Structure formats: structure tokens, C-alpha cells
Coordinates of C-alpha atoms in Angstrom, one line a residue:
Chain S
M1 CA 14.0 -9.9 -16.6
G2 CA 13.2 -7.0 -14.6
I3 CA 15.1 -5.1 -11.9
R4 CA 15.1 -6.5 -8.3
E5 CA 14.5 -3.6 -6.1
R6 CA 12.9 -2.7 -2.9
M7 CA 10.7 0.6 -2.2
S8 CA 7.6 1.7 -0.7
G9 CA 4.2 2.1 -2.6
N10 CA 4.7 5.9 -3.1
E11 CA 8.3 5.5 -4.4
A12 CA 7.0 2.9 -6.7
V13 CA 4.3 5.2 -8.3
A14 CA 6.9 8.1 -8.3
H15 CA 9.3 5.7 -10.1
A16 CA 6.6 4.9 -12.7
I17 CA 6.0 8.6 -13.3
K18 CA 9.7 9.2 -13.8
Q19 CA 9.6 6.3 -16.4
V20 CA 6.4 7.7 -18.2
N21 CA 7.7 11.4 -18.0
P22 CA 4.2 13.0 -18.5
D23 CA 3.8 16.4 -19.8
V24 CA 2.2 18.0 -16.7
M25 CA 1.7 17.3 -13.1
A26 CA -0.4 19.7 -10.9
A27 CA -0.5 18.8 -7.2
F28 CA -1.3 19.8 -3.7
P29 CA 0.2 17.8 -0.7
I30 CA -1.8 15.6 1.5
T31 CA -0.8 12.7 3.7
P32 CA -0.3 10.0 2.8
S33 CA 0.2 10.8 -1.0
T34 CA 2.5 13.7 -0.4
E35 CA 5.6 11.9 -1.2
I36 CA 4.4 11.3 -4.8
P37 CA 4.5 15.0 -6.1
Q38 CA 7.5 15.6 -3.7
M39 CA 9.6 12.9 -5.4
V40 CA 8.5 13.9 -8.8
S41 CA 9.5 17.4 -8.1
T42 CA 12.9 16.3 -7.1
F43 CA 13.3 14.4 -10.5
I44 CA 12.3 17.6 -12.2
A45 CA 14.8 19.7 -10.2
N46 CA 17.4 17.1 -11.0
G47 CA 16.7 17.3 -14.7
E48 CA 15.8 13.6 -14.8
I49 CA 12.5 14.4 -16.4
D50 CA 11.1 17.4 -18.2
T51 CA 7.5 17.2 -16.7
E52 CA 6.0 20.7 -16.1
F53 CA 5.0 20.8 -12.5
I54 CA 2.2 23.3 -11.5
P55 CA 2.2 24.0 -7.6
V56 CA -1.4 24.9 -6.7
E57 CA -3.2 26.3 -3.7
S58 CA -5.7 23.6 -3.4
E59 CA -6.9 20.2 -4.8
H60 CA -9.9 22.0 -6.4
S61 CA -7.1 23.8 -8.5
S62 CA -4.8 20.7 -9.0
M63 CA -7.7 18.9 -10.5
S64 CA -8.8 22.0 -12.5
A65 CA -5.1 22.6 -13.8
T66 CA -4.7 18.9 -14.6
M67 CA -7.8 18.8 -16.6
G68 CA -7.1 22.0 -18.4
A69 CA -3.7 20.8 -19.4
C70 CA -5.2 17.4 -20.6
A71 CA -7.8 19.4 -22.6
A72 CA -4.9 21.4 -24.0
G73 CA -3.5 18.1 -25.4
A74 CA -1.1 17.2 -22.6
R75 CA -0.5 13.9 -20.7
A76 CA -1.5 15.2 -17.4
I77 CA -1.4 13.7 -13.9
T78 CA -2.1 14.5 -10.3
A79 CA -2.1 12.6 -7.0
T80 CA -4.1 13.0 -3.8
S81 CA -5.8 11.4 -0.7
S82 CA -8.9 11.7 1.5
C83 CA -9.9 15.2 1.9
G84 CA -7.9 16.4 -1.1
L85 CA -9.9 14.1 -3.4
A86 CA -13.1 15.3 -1.6
F87 CA -12.1 18.9 -2.5
M88 CA -11.8 17.9 -6.2
W89 CA -15.4 16.6 -6.3
E90 CA -16.9 19.2 -8.6
V91 CA -14.0 19.1 -11.1
L92 CA -14.1 15.2 -11.1
Y93 CA -17.3 14.9 -12.8
V94 CA -16.2 17.6 -15.5
A95 CA -13.0 15.7 -16.3
A96 CA -15.2 12.7 -16.9
S97 CA -17.9 14.2 -18.8
D98 CA -15.3 16.1 -21.1
R99 CA -13.7 12.6 -21.6
L100 CA -10.2 13.8 -20.4
P101 CA -7.9 10.8 -19.8
V102 CA -6.3 12.3 -16.7
V103 CA -4.4 9.8 -14.5
M104 CA -4.6 10.3 -10.7
A105 CA -2.7 8.4 -8.1
V106 CA -5.0 8.0 -5.1
V107 CA -3.4 6.9 -2.0
N108 CA -6.4 5.8 0.0
R109 CA -7.1 7.5 3.3
A110 CA -10.3 7.8 5.4
L111 CA -12.3 11.0 4.9
T112 CA -12.3 13.4 8.0
G113 CA -15.2 13.1 10.5
P114 CA -13.5 12.3 12.9
I115 CA -10.1 13.4 11.4
N116 CA -7.8 10.3 10.7
I117 CA -4.9 9.9 8.5
N118 CA -5.1 6.2 8.0
C119 CA -6.3 3.9 5.3
D120 CA -9.8 3.1 4.2
H121 CA -11.6 3.3 0.9
S122 CA -14.1 6.2 1.8
D123 CA -12.3 8.7 -0.2
S124 CA -12.3 7.0 -3.7
M125 CA -15.6 5.1 -3.0
G126 CA -17.2 8.3 -2.5
A127 CA -16.1 9.2 -5.9
R128 CA -17.4 6.1 -7.4
D129 CA -20.3 7.5 -9.3
S130 CA -18.2 10.4 -10.9
G131 CA -17.5 8.5 -14.1
W132 CA -13.8 7.8 -13.3
L133 CA -12.3 4.5 -14.0
Q134 CA -10.9 3.1 -10.7
I135 CA -8.3 0.3 -10.2
Y136 CA -6.9 -0.9 -6.8
A137 CA -3.5 -2.6 -5.8
E138 CA -2.7 -5.1 -3.3
T139 CA 1.0 -4.4 -3.1
N140 CA 3.6 -1.7 -4.1
Q141 CA 4.2 -4.0 -7.2
E142 CA 0.5 -3.7 -8.3
A143 CA 0.5 0.1 -7.7
Y144 CA 3.6 0.4 -10.0
D145 CA 2.1 -1.9 -12.6
N146 CA -1.4 -0.5 -12.5
Y147 CA 0.0 3.0 -12.9
I148 CA 2.0 2.1 -16.0
Q149 CA -1.1 0.3 -17.5
S150 CA -3.4 3.2 -16.8
F151 CA -2.3 5.5 -19.4
L152 CA -3.0 3.2 -22.2
I153 CA -6.5 2.4 -20.7
A154 CA -7.6 5.9 -20.1
E155 CA -6.3 7.2 -23.4
H156 CA -7.7 4.4 -25.6
P157 CA -10.1 5.9 -28.3
D158 CA -12.9 3.5 -27.2
V159 CA -12.5 4.7 -23.6
R160 CA -11.1 8.4 -23.1
L161 CA -12.1 8.5 -19.4
P162 CA -10.0 9.7 -16.4
M163 CA -8.6 7.0 -14.1
M164 CA -7.8 6.8 -10.4
V165 CA -4.9 4.4 -9.7
C166 CA -5.6 3.5 -6.0
Q167 CA -3.3 2.0 -3.2
D168 CA -3.8 1.7 0.6
G169 CA -2.4 4.7 2.5
F170 CA 0.5 3.9 4.6
I171 CA -0.1 0.0 4.4
T172 CA 1.4 0.0 0.9
S173 CA 2.3 3.6 0.4
H174 CA 4.8 3.6 3.3
A175 CA 5.9 0.2 3.6
V176 CA 9.0 -0.9 1.9
M177 CA 8.8 -4.2 0.2
N178 CA 10.4 -6.1 -2.6
I179 CA 9.4 -5.0 -6.1
E180 CA 10.4 -5.9 -9.7
L181 CA 10.8 -2.9 -11.7
I182 CA 10.7 -2.8 -15.5
E183 CA 13.5 -1.3 -17.6
D184 CA 13.0 2.4 -18.4
E185 CA 13.0 2.0 -22.2
K186 CA 10.4 -0.8 -22.0
V187 CA 8.1 1.3 -20.0
K188 CA 8.7 4.2 -22.4
N189 CA 7.8 2.1 -25.3
F190 CA 4.8 0.5 -23.6
V191 CA 3.2 4.0 -22.9
G192 CA 4.4 5.8 -26.0
T193 CA 3.4 9.3 -26.7
Y194 CA -0.2 10.5 -26.2
N195 CA -1.5 11.9 -29.5
P196 CA -5.2 13.1 -28.8
E197 CA -7.4 13.3 -31.8
N198 CA -8.9 16.6 -30.7
Y199 CA -7.3 19.2 -28.4
L200 CA -7.5 22.8 -27.4
L201 CA -4.2 23.9 -28.8
N202 CA -4.7 22.4 -32.2
A203 CA -4.8 25.6 -34.2
D204 CA -6.0 23.7 -37.3
M205 CA -9.2 22.6 -35.5
P206 CA -10.4 25.1 -33.1
M207 CA -12.9 23.7 -30.6
A208 CA -14.6 24.2 -27.3
I209 CA -14.6 21.6 -24.4
G210 CA -17.1 21.4 -21.8
P211 CA -19.8 23.7 -23.2
Y212 CA -23.2 24.0 -21.6
A213 CA -25.4 21.0 -22.4
N214 CA -29.1 21.4 -21.7
S215 CA -31.7 18.9 -21.7
P216 CA -31.5 17.8 -25.3
F217 CA -27.8 16.9 -24.9
Y218 CA -27.2 15.9 -21.2
M219 CA -28.6 12.6 -21.2
E220 CA -26.7 11.6 -24.5
T221 CA -23.5 12.7 -22.9
K222 CA -24.2 10.5 -20.0
M223 CA -25.0 7.6 -22.3
N224 CA -21.6 8.0 -24.1
Q225 CA -19.8 7.9 -20.8
R226 CA -21.6 4.7 -20.0
I227 CA -20.5 3.2 -23.2
A228 CA -16.9 4.2 -22.7
M229 CA -17.0 2.7 -19.3
K230 CA -18.3 -0.5 -20.7
N231 CA -15.7 -0.5 -23.5
A232 CA -13.0 -0.1 -20.7
K233 CA -13.5 -3.6 -19.6
K234 CA -12.2 -5.1 -22.8
V235 CA -9.5 -2.5 -23.1
I236 CA -8.3 -3.2 -19.5
L237 CA -7.9 -6.9 -20.5
E238 CA -6.1 -6.0 -23.9
V239 CA -3.7 -3.7 -22.1
A240 CA -3.0 -6.2 -19.4
K241 CA -2.1 -8.8 -22.1
E242 CA 0.3 -6.4 -23.6
F243 CA 1.9 -5.5 -20.3
E244 CA 2.4 -9.3 -19.4
K245 CA 4.7 -9.2 -22.5
I246 CA 6.9 -6.7 -21.0
S247 CA 6.6 -7.7 -17.3
G248 CA 5.7 -11.5 -17.1
R249 CA 3.0 -10.4 -14.7
K250 CA -0.8 -11.5 -15.5
Y251 CA -3.6 -9.0 -14.6
G252 CA -7.3 -9.3 -15.2
L253 CA -10.5 -7.4 -13.8
F254 CA -10.0 -9.5 -10.5
E255 CA -7.8 -12.0 -9.2
E256 CA -9.0 -15.5 -8.2
Y257 CA -7.0 -17.2 -5.4
K258 CA -7.8 -21.0 -4.9
M259 CA -11.3 -20.4 -6.3
D260 CA -11.4 -23.5 -8.4
D261 CA -13.0 -25.8 -5.9
A262 CA -13.8 -23.1 -3.3
E263 CA -16.9 -23.5 -1.1
Y264 CA -16.4 -20.3 1.0
A265 CA -15.1 -17.2 -0.4
I266 CA -14.2 -13.6 0.6
V267 CA -14.4 -10.8 -1.9
I268 CA -12.1 -7.9 -1.0
M269 CA -10.0 -5.1 -2.5
G270 CA -6.5 -3.7 -1.8
S271 CA -3.7 -4.9 0.6
A272 CA -6.1 -6.9 2.8
A273 CA -6.2 -9.5 0.0
G274 CA -2.6 -10.4 0.8
T275 CA -3.6 -11.1 4.3
T276 CA -6.7 -13.0 3.3
K277 CA -4.5 -15.3 1.1
D278 CA -2.6 -16.4 4.1
A279 CA -5.9 -17.1 5.9
V280 CA -7.1 -19.1 2.8
D281 CA -3.8 -21.2 3.0
A282 CA -4.1 -21.8 6.7
L283 CA -7.7 -23.1 6.3
R284 CA -6.8 -25.1 3.1
A285 CA -4.3 -26.9 5.4
E286 CA -7.3 -28.1 7.7
G287 CA -9.3 -29.2 4.7
I288 CA -11.4 -26.2 4.5
K289 CA -12.2 -25.3 0.8
A290 CA -11.6 -21.5 1.2
G291 CA -11.0 -19.1 -1.7
M292 CA -10.7 -15.6 -2.3
I293 CA -11.3 -12.9 -5.0
K294 CA -9.5 -9.6 -5.1
I295 CA -11.4 -7.0 -7.2
R296 CA -8.7 -5.1 -9.1
V297 CA -11.1 -2.9 -11.3
F298 CA -13.9 -1.4 -9.4
R299 CA -15.0 1.0 -12.1
P300 CA -16.2 -0.4 -14.5
F301 CA -17.7 -2.9 -12.0
P302 CA -17.1 -6.4 -13.3
G303 CA -20.6 -7.6 -11.9
E304 CA -21.2 -10.4 -14.4
E305 CA -17.8 -11.8 -14.4
L306 CA -17.8 -11.8 -10.5
A307 CA -21.2 -13.6 -10.5
A308 CA -19.8 -16.2 -12.8
A309 CA -16.7 -16.7 -10.7
L310 CA -19.0 -17.1 -7.5
S311 CA -21.6 -19.2 -9.1
K312 CA -20.3 -22.5 -7.2
V313 CA -19.5 -21.4 -3.9
K314 CA -21.7 -22.1 -0.8
A315 CA -21.2 -18.9 0.9
V316 CA -19.4 -15.6 0.2
A317 CA -18.4 -12.6 2.5
I318 CA -18.0 -9.2 0.8
L319 CA -15.8 -7.0 2.5
D320 CA -16.0 -3.4 2.4
R321 CA -13.4 -0.7 3.5
A322 CA -15.8 2.1 3.3
E323 CA -19.2 2.8 5.0
S324 CA -22.2 4.0 2.8
F325 CA -24.7 4.4 5.7
S326 CA -27.4 3.2 3.5
G327 CA -28.1 0.5 6.1
Q328 CA -28.0 -1.9 3.1
G329 CA -24.2 -2.4 3.0
G330 CA -21.1 -0.8 1.6
P331 CA -20.2 0.0 -2.1
V332 CA -18.7 -3.3 -3.0
G333 CA -21.3 -5.2 -1.1
S334 CA -24.4 -3.5 -2.7
E335 CA -23.1 -3.8 -6.1
L336 CA -21.9 -7.3 -6.0
K337 CA -25.2 -8.6 -4.3
A338 CA -27.1 -6.9 -7.0
A339 CA -25.0 -8.6 -9.6
L340 CA -25.3 -12.1 -8.0
M341 CA -29.1 -11.6 -7.9
D342 CA -29.2 -10.6 -11.6
A343 CA -27.2 -13.7 -12.4
G344 CA -29.4 -16.0 -10.4
V345 CA -26.4 -17.0 -8.0
S346 CA -27.9 -18.6 -5.0
A347 CA -24.8 -18.6 -2.7
K348 CA -25.5 -17.1 0.7
A349 CA -23.9 -13.6 0.7
V350 CA -23.1 -11.3 3.5
N351 CA -21.5 -8.0 3.6
Y352 CA -19.1 -7.0 6.4
F353 CA -17.0 -3.9 7.1
Y354 CA -13.4 -3.8 7.9
G355 CA -10.4 -1.7 8.3
L356 CA -12.2 1.7 8.5
G357 CA -9.8 4.4 9.5
G358 CA -6.9 2.1 9.4
R359 CA -8.3 -0.5 12.0
D360 CA -6.0 -3.4 11.5
Y361 CA -7.2 -6.6 9.6
T362 CA -5.2 -9.7 10.4
V363 CA -5.1 -13.3 9.2
G364 CA -7.0 -14.2 12.3
D365 CA -9.8 -11.8 11.3
A366 CA -10.0 -13.3 7.8
E367 CA -10.1 -16.8 9.3
K368 CA -13.0 -15.9 11.6
V369 CA -15.1 -14.5 8.6
Y370 CA -14.5 -18.1 6.8
R371 CA -15.5 -19.8 10.0
N372 CA -18.6 -17.5 10.2
L373 CA -19.6 -18.7 6.6
I374 CA -19.2 -22.3 7.6
D375 CA -21.4 -21.7 10.6
M376 CA -24.1 -20.2 8.5
T377 CA -24.2 -22.7 6.0
E378 CA -23.4 -26.0 7.9
N379 CA -24.5 -25.1 11.4
G380 CA -27.7 -23.3 10.9
K381 CA -26.3 -20.0 12.4
K382 CA -28.4 -17.0 11.5
L383 CA -27.2 -15.0 8.6
E384 CA -25.9 -11.7 10.3
Q385 CA -25.3 -8.7 7.8
F386 CA -23.2 -5.7 8.0
K387 CA -20.9 -6.7 10.9
Y388 CA -17.8 -4.5 11.7
I389 CA -14.8 -6.8 11.8
G390 CA -12.5 -6.0 14.7
L391 CA -14.9 -3.7 16.5
R392 CA -13.9 -3.0 20.1
K393 CA -16.5 -4.1 22.6
Chain O
M1 CA 20.4 -18.8 9.4
K2 CA 16.8 -17.9 10.4
K3 CA 14.5 -17.5 7.5
N4 CA 11.2 -16.0 8.7
I5 CA 11.4 -13.2 11.2
E6 CA 9.0 -10.8 12.6
I7 CA 10.4 -7.7 14.7
R8 CA 8.6 -5.1 16.4
W9 CA 10.4 -1.7 17.2
H10 CA 9.4 0.7 20.0
G11 CA 10.7 4.1 20.1
R12 CA 10.0 7.7 20.4
G13 CA 9.2 10.1 17.4
G14 CA 12.5 11.6 16.3
Q15 CA 14.8 8.8 17.5
G16 CA 14.7 6.9 14.3
A17 CA 13.1 3.7 15.0
K18 CA 11.2 3.8 11.7
T19 CA 14.5 4.6 9.8
A20 CA 16.2 1.6 11.8
A21 CA 13.4 -0.6 10.6
L22 CA 13.8 0.5 7.0
L23 CA 17.6 0.1 7.1
L24 CA 17.2 -3.4 8.4
A25 CA 14.8 -4.1 5.6
D26 CA 17.4 -2.6 3.2
V27 CA 20.3 -4.8 4.4
A28 CA 18.2 -8.0 4.5
F29 CA 16.9 -7.2 0.9
N30 CA 20.7 -6.9 -0.1
T31 CA 21.3 -10.4 1.0
G32 CA 18.4 -11.8 -1.1
M33 CA 15.4 -11.9 1.3
Y34 CA 11.9 -10.8 1.0
V35 CA 11.5 -7.8 3.3
Q36 CA 8.8 -5.7 4.8
G37 CA 9.6 -2.5 6.8
F38 CA 6.9 -0.2 7.9
P39 CA 5.8 2.2 10.6
E40 CA 2.6 2.4 12.4
Y41 CA 1.5 5.9 12.2
G42 CA -0.5 7.6 15.1
P43 CA -0.5 11.4 15.8
E44 CA 3.2 11.9 15.0
R45 CA 5.2 14.3 17.0
M46 CA 8.7 14.3 18.5
G47 CA 8.9 12.3 21.6
A48 CA 5.6 10.3 21.2
P49 CA 5.7 6.4 21.4
I50 CA 6.0 4.9 17.9
T51 CA 6.0 1.5 16.7
A52 CA 7.7 0.1 13.6
Y53 CA 7.8 -3.4 12.2
N54 CA 9.9 -5.8 10.1
R55 CA 9.2 -9.0 8.4
L56 CA 12.1 -10.7 6.8
S57 CA 11.7 -14.0 4.9
S58 CA 13.0 -16.2 2.4
D59 CA 9.4 -16.5 0.9
E60 CA 7.3 -13.9 -0.5
I61 CA 5.4 -11.8 2.1
R62 CA 1.7 -11.3 1.7
V63 CA 0.5 -10.2 5.1
H64 CA 0.0 -6.5 5.6
S65 CA -1.2 -6.4 9.2
N66 CA 0.7 -5.1 12.3
I67 CA 2.7 -7.7 14.2
Y68 CA 1.1 -8.9 17.3
E69 CA 3.2 -12.1 18.1
P70 CA 6.8 -11.0 17.3
E71 CA 9.8 -13.1 17.7
F72 CA 11.9 -10.0 18.5
V73 CA 11.2 -6.7 20.2
V74 CA 13.7 -3.8 20.1
V75 CA 13.2 -1.0 22.7
V76 CA 15.0 2.1 21.5
D77 CA 14.1 4.1 24.5
E78 CA 14.0 2.6 27.9
T79 CA 11.6 5.0 29.3
L80 CA 8.9 3.3 27.2
L81 CA 9.3 0.3 29.5
H82 CA 7.1 2.2 32.1
S83 CA 4.3 3.2 29.6
V84 CA 4.2 0.8 26.8
D85 CA 3.5 -3.0 27.0
V86 CA 6.6 -3.9 25.1
T87 CA 6.5 -7.5 25.7
S88 CA 2.8 -7.9 24.6
G89 CA 2.6 -11.1 22.5
L90 CA 6.3 -11.4 22.4
S91 CA 7.6 -15.2 21.9
E92 CA 9.2 -16.7 24.8
D93 CA 11.4 -18.4 22.4
G94 CA 12.5 -15.0 21.0
A95 CA 14.2 -12.0 22.6
I96 CA 13.9 -8.4 23.8
I97 CA 16.7 -5.9 23.0
I98 CA 16.7 -2.9 25.3
N99 CA 18.9 0.5 24.9
T100 CA 19.9 1.1 28.4
A101 CA 22.9 1.7 30.6
E102 CA 21.5 -0.2 33.4
P103 CA 22.4 -3.6 34.4
K104 CA 19.8 -6.4 33.3
E105 CA 18.7 -7.1 36.9
K106 CA 17.3 -3.7 37.0
I107 CA 15.4 -4.0 33.7
I108 CA 14.0 -7.4 33.9
P109 CA 11.4 -6.6 36.7
L110 CA 10.0 -4.1 34.2
L111 CA 9.2 -6.8 31.6
K112 CA 5.9 -8.1 33.2
G113 CA 7.4 -11.7 33.8
Y114 CA 8.7 -12.1 30.2
K115 CA 10.6 -15.4 30.3
G116 CA 12.5 -15.2 27.0
R117 CA 15.9 -14.0 26.5
V118 CA 16.7 -10.3 27.5
Y119 CA 19.6 -8.3 25.7
T120 CA 20.8 -4.9 26.8
I121 CA 23.0 -2.4 25.0
D122 CA 24.2 1.1 25.9
A123 CA 23.6 2.6 22.5
R124 CA 23.9 6.2 24.0
R125 CA 27.4 5.6 25.3
I126 CA 28.4 4.0 21.9
S127 CA 26.7 6.7 19.9
M128 CA 28.5 9.5 22.1
E129 CA 31.8 7.8 21.8
T130 CA 31.8 7.1 18.0
L131 CA 29.7 9.9 16.6
G132 CA 29.7 12.5 19.4
K133 CA 25.9 12.8 19.2
Y134 CA 22.9 10.6 20.2
F135 CA 22.0 8.6 17.3
P136 CA 20.8 5.2 18.6
N137 CA 20.0 4.0 15.2
S138 CA 23.3 2.3 14.1
P139 CA 24.2 0.6 17.4
M140 CA 20.6 -0.9 17.7
L141 CA 20.5 -2.0 14.4
A142 CA 23.8 -4.0 14.8
A143 CA 22.4 -5.4 18.1
V144 CA 19.3 -6.6 16.3
V145 CA 21.4 -8.3 13.6
K146 CA 23.5 -10.1 16.2
V147 CA 20.6 -11.3 18.3
T148 CA 18.2 -12.2 15.4
G149 CA 21.1 -13.9 13.5
V150 CA 19.4 -12.7 10.4
M151 CA 22.7 -12.4 8.6
E152 CA 26.4 -12.9 9.3
K153 CA 28.4 -10.1 10.9
D154 CA 30.7 -9.8 7.9
V155 CA 27.9 -9.6 5.3
F156 CA 26.0 -6.9 7.5
L157 CA 29.1 -4.8 8.0
A158 CA 30.0 -4.8 4.3
E159 CA 26.4 -4.1 3.4
M160 CA 26.2 -1.2 5.8
E161 CA 29.5 0.3 4.8
A162 CA 28.1 0.3 1.2
S163 CA 24.9 2.0 2.4
Y164 CA 26.7 4.6 4.4
R165 CA 29.0 5.4 1.5
H166 CA 26.0 6.0 -0.7
K167 CA 24.0 7.9 1.9
F168 CA 26.9 9.9 3.3
A169 CA 28.6 10.6 0.0
K170 CA 28.9 14.2 1.0
K171 CA 29.9 13.7 4.5
P172 CA 32.4 10.9 4.3
E173 CA 33.8 11.8 7.7
V174 CA 30.8 10.2 9.4
I175 CA 31.2 6.9 7.8
E176 CA 34.0 5.7 10.0
G177 CA 32.1 6.7 13.2
N178 CA 29.0 4.9 12.2
M179 CA 31.0 1.8 11.3
R180 CA 32.7 1.8 14.6
A181 CA 29.2 2.1 16.3
L182 CA 28.1 -1.0 14.5
T183 CA 31.3 -2.9 15.4
M184 CA 31.0 -1.9 19.1
A185 CA 27.5 -2.7 19.4
F186 CA 28.1 -6.1 17.8
E187 CA 30.6 -6.8 20.5
E188 CA 28.7 -5.1 23.4
V189 CA 25.2 -6.4 23.2
Q190 CA 24.7 -8.9 25.9

């Protein structure tokens, strides 16, 4: 079952695009996601797929063109990173409120200031309130698997929301690793064809998309987006079940690693989860009950489910790969702490930052975080919030 | 056969250290291993020092950090010995492989007291003799395979030939030269 291959995360997503053969891709290149549209244009030039590629002059335009194509009734995609995503900002909100199931591959990279090409989550985290679904990958395999699943999630009649399929810039996008691909025919059947109920090019049902909505309508639109976002949780799990049938791989809203009897937990997203797993194993070998939760779906945020999974730990460290400068923690930390409080979970919770602008995060770094949790819980060490892991002295 | 190897490559932008790391991942993959090959990106430009990494294992690889305590270090450009701490964290049970025409006695004093094995290979001469141009990739790759023992020579050469036939389908004339570069490097690294 499956095809044993090796490729980078960008190649994996491009391969998934080839298998899905979407109707339209509009894109503007930006490191480290550039390879994706580059490879897709090669597939098109070689006649392997018949996707209409729209080269544009900016990301504001790539998102506008993708959105326009999607509104017209096409399965439309794009890819971007960092400042490219920032340049789409205005249009992101329009795609979400117009309920257009655009799928965008985001190869996470730090936002400029100072300029930096390496990984952190500040780009997609900045867009966390735009109304897009967001899903994150630990490996090239997960980037591929998530990408294939995204169409069925975004296009589901109970959801109809755009989706960002995120992976860590360079760390997975440019690292060649083993992967198990799914046969073309199986992917094709899995994603099926996109048949929107309403679309602009439907001559039998002329319509407008994205009209002015003044105060009697705006709030209801937001409520509908919220309901769609809530529905997405169920749909994501249903799609994961179907995906398991063609791949043999299980997915949830998050992954629990050795959490059954865990006393100390790290909650993290993306490639650093793999590194953390090795730390968990090393600590377990010493008899320390360490565990890890990797958030896969950040939008919608699985707050209640995470709180339940953390209800028995003594202490948890929530690790953010993006600053928010609130002084009260990062995006994952703030939301998860609120969820823990709502659920009455009494575990000590700290929120640390790591990996900003590509700062490396090692197995040793993860081990130190667990030892910190132990010191805080067992040895009466003061609870210290918002530390930067691996900061140079 | 070794079953868990970490390698750090030091080169200069444009010399192909990253490509060599990816090629090594490729051949190891073809022998059934789990592989990881990745570059560390800084401000990329021709001639700037760059680093690339390989993890090759019989087990699934989960770590995504750079490699700080490698078993092997490969130096594609000997001028880096003066500016980069190439033996940093290098295991004394491991080895360093350096592309140089100099005798070992001249190189060892530059290695900050490194006590592990030191190998040298004149990849420039091999490349000039076999390809007529300076592409240190192929000879360095062969040297790495020999020193690390990651796979048998015959398996390696067969895999590389298949890979070259694919890569140079439109330039078959360069295949023989590259194969000769690999064989010479296998014999000459010491």
C-alpha cells in the first residue's frame, strides 16, 4: 500500500497539487514557498495537468485572482509565505466572508522586521482572526496528507471556508525525507470534483458575491462564519476517517504522544513536535512521565478537546513560534490557557516562545522545558512565564 | 553496516555541498534507509560558507534540528578551515573528510586538536581529470560513502549510475566521467 518515495515538503505539496489537478492556480513567488508554483507550472508546461496558471504581479493580486476564480465556480489554489501572506491581508477576510473554499499552501516564514527568510509562525498566526481554517504539519508526509484532505474540508456544505495548509519553511519545505505517496487514482477519487451549489458563471442563477453589507447584515454574516468554523471540527474528523481508508494514516484535531499517564506535557505545533517526541522518549527512559500534544488544527481552535486531554497533567508548557507582543503570551498560549481556565483544569501552565526567525529548537531544548516543569511542580521553583527558549545571553 | 549516521557538510555557496547532501540522502533512500538531507540557509550567495546536513537511519527520523554533534564532517572547501570551526561537536570516534591536495600533516594542525580520524581527498584533481571541470560533488560523495561505511561500494556505484542515467539522460557523455570520479575517489581517499 502506498508508494515509498523521498522528497521535500514543497515537492510533496506540488505532487499533491498534481494529483488533485485543480482548475486554477494564481501565484506570486516568495521564499520558501516559491518551489510550489514553480513545480506546478512545470507540470502544466509538460501537459501533466490542465490547471490554468495565472501569473500575477503581487500577492494581493494572487489572492484576488484565486478568490475570483473560486467565486466563478473553480477549484482554485495559491501558495505563499511571510510578507506575501501579509500582502494578501485585505483579501483574506473577503474570501472568508464570501465563503469561498480557496486552498492555500502556506510555507511558514517569519514576517519581516528585521528581514529573515527562516521559519516561524508569525505569518499565518497574524492571519488567525481572518476567518480561514488553519492546519499545520510536522513532516513532509503530513503536509502532503493535510493538503489532500483540505479540499473536502473547505468545500463541505457545512463549512465553505478558505483553508491554509501550513508547513514549516525550510525545516520541512526544503528537507528531503521519506514519504509514502498515495496512488494518483485514489487521490483523484478521494477529492472528486468540485460542484458548488452557487457560483458566478451559473447562467441559470445569476447572483452577486460580496455585496455591501451594512449594520443590519454584517453581524449575521460573522455569526454564520462562526457556525461554519464550529462545524469544521466535525467535518475535519470525518474527512480524516475517510482519508485513513486510502492511506492507513490516522489524523485528529491534534496528536497525543505518550499522554495516557503523562504528568508533564508540552503543547506545540509543526516540525518541532518531532524533535519534542525524541525528548519525551529520552525522559521516559529516565522514568519521567513526559508527554506531548501536537496541535494539527489551529482554526477552529480545539480548546475544549485540548483541555480534556490536559486535565490530568501536573504541568504543561505551551510553546509558541510567534510573538504577539501582548505581554500575555503568544497565540497558542493565550487561547489554550483561556480554554484550560474555562474547563477548570488546574494544571500549572506556562507559555514559552521558541524558534522565532528560524532559531533552532533541539531535543536538549525540549528536555530543559520538561525539567523546568518538574522544578516548578516538585521543587517549588517560581513559575516563570513567557521565556524565550535558546535566547543568546 | 552502520545504521544511524549524522553528517555535517561545510562548503561554499555554488560548490554543491547541498546537492551532495541531497544525493547522499537519495542513494541511502534507495538502499532502504530513512533519510534526511537539508541545507541551513543563511544569506545565500556564491562563495559564502554554507552548511548542509544528513541523518541516515534504519529507524524513522523525527528530529528536525540542525546537527551539533555529528559523527562525520565533510569539508568541501579547505579554505573554510581557517574561518569556520568545522570540528565543532564532532565525535572523536567519528571522522573528518577534507577536500585538499595538501598532505595530512599540513591539515591536522588546522583542526584545533581534533583527535578522531582525518581523511583527505584531492577532489579537484579527480574532477579535472575525469570531468575536465571542477565539480567536487561526485568525488566527495564517494569519499563520504567509503569513510562512513553507510553502504557497500558496489551498491553505491550501481545506485549512482542509475541516478546519473536518469539525471543526464540528455547528456550521456558525462556519465562515464562521473562514474570514473566516484571510483577514483573511492580508491584515493585516505
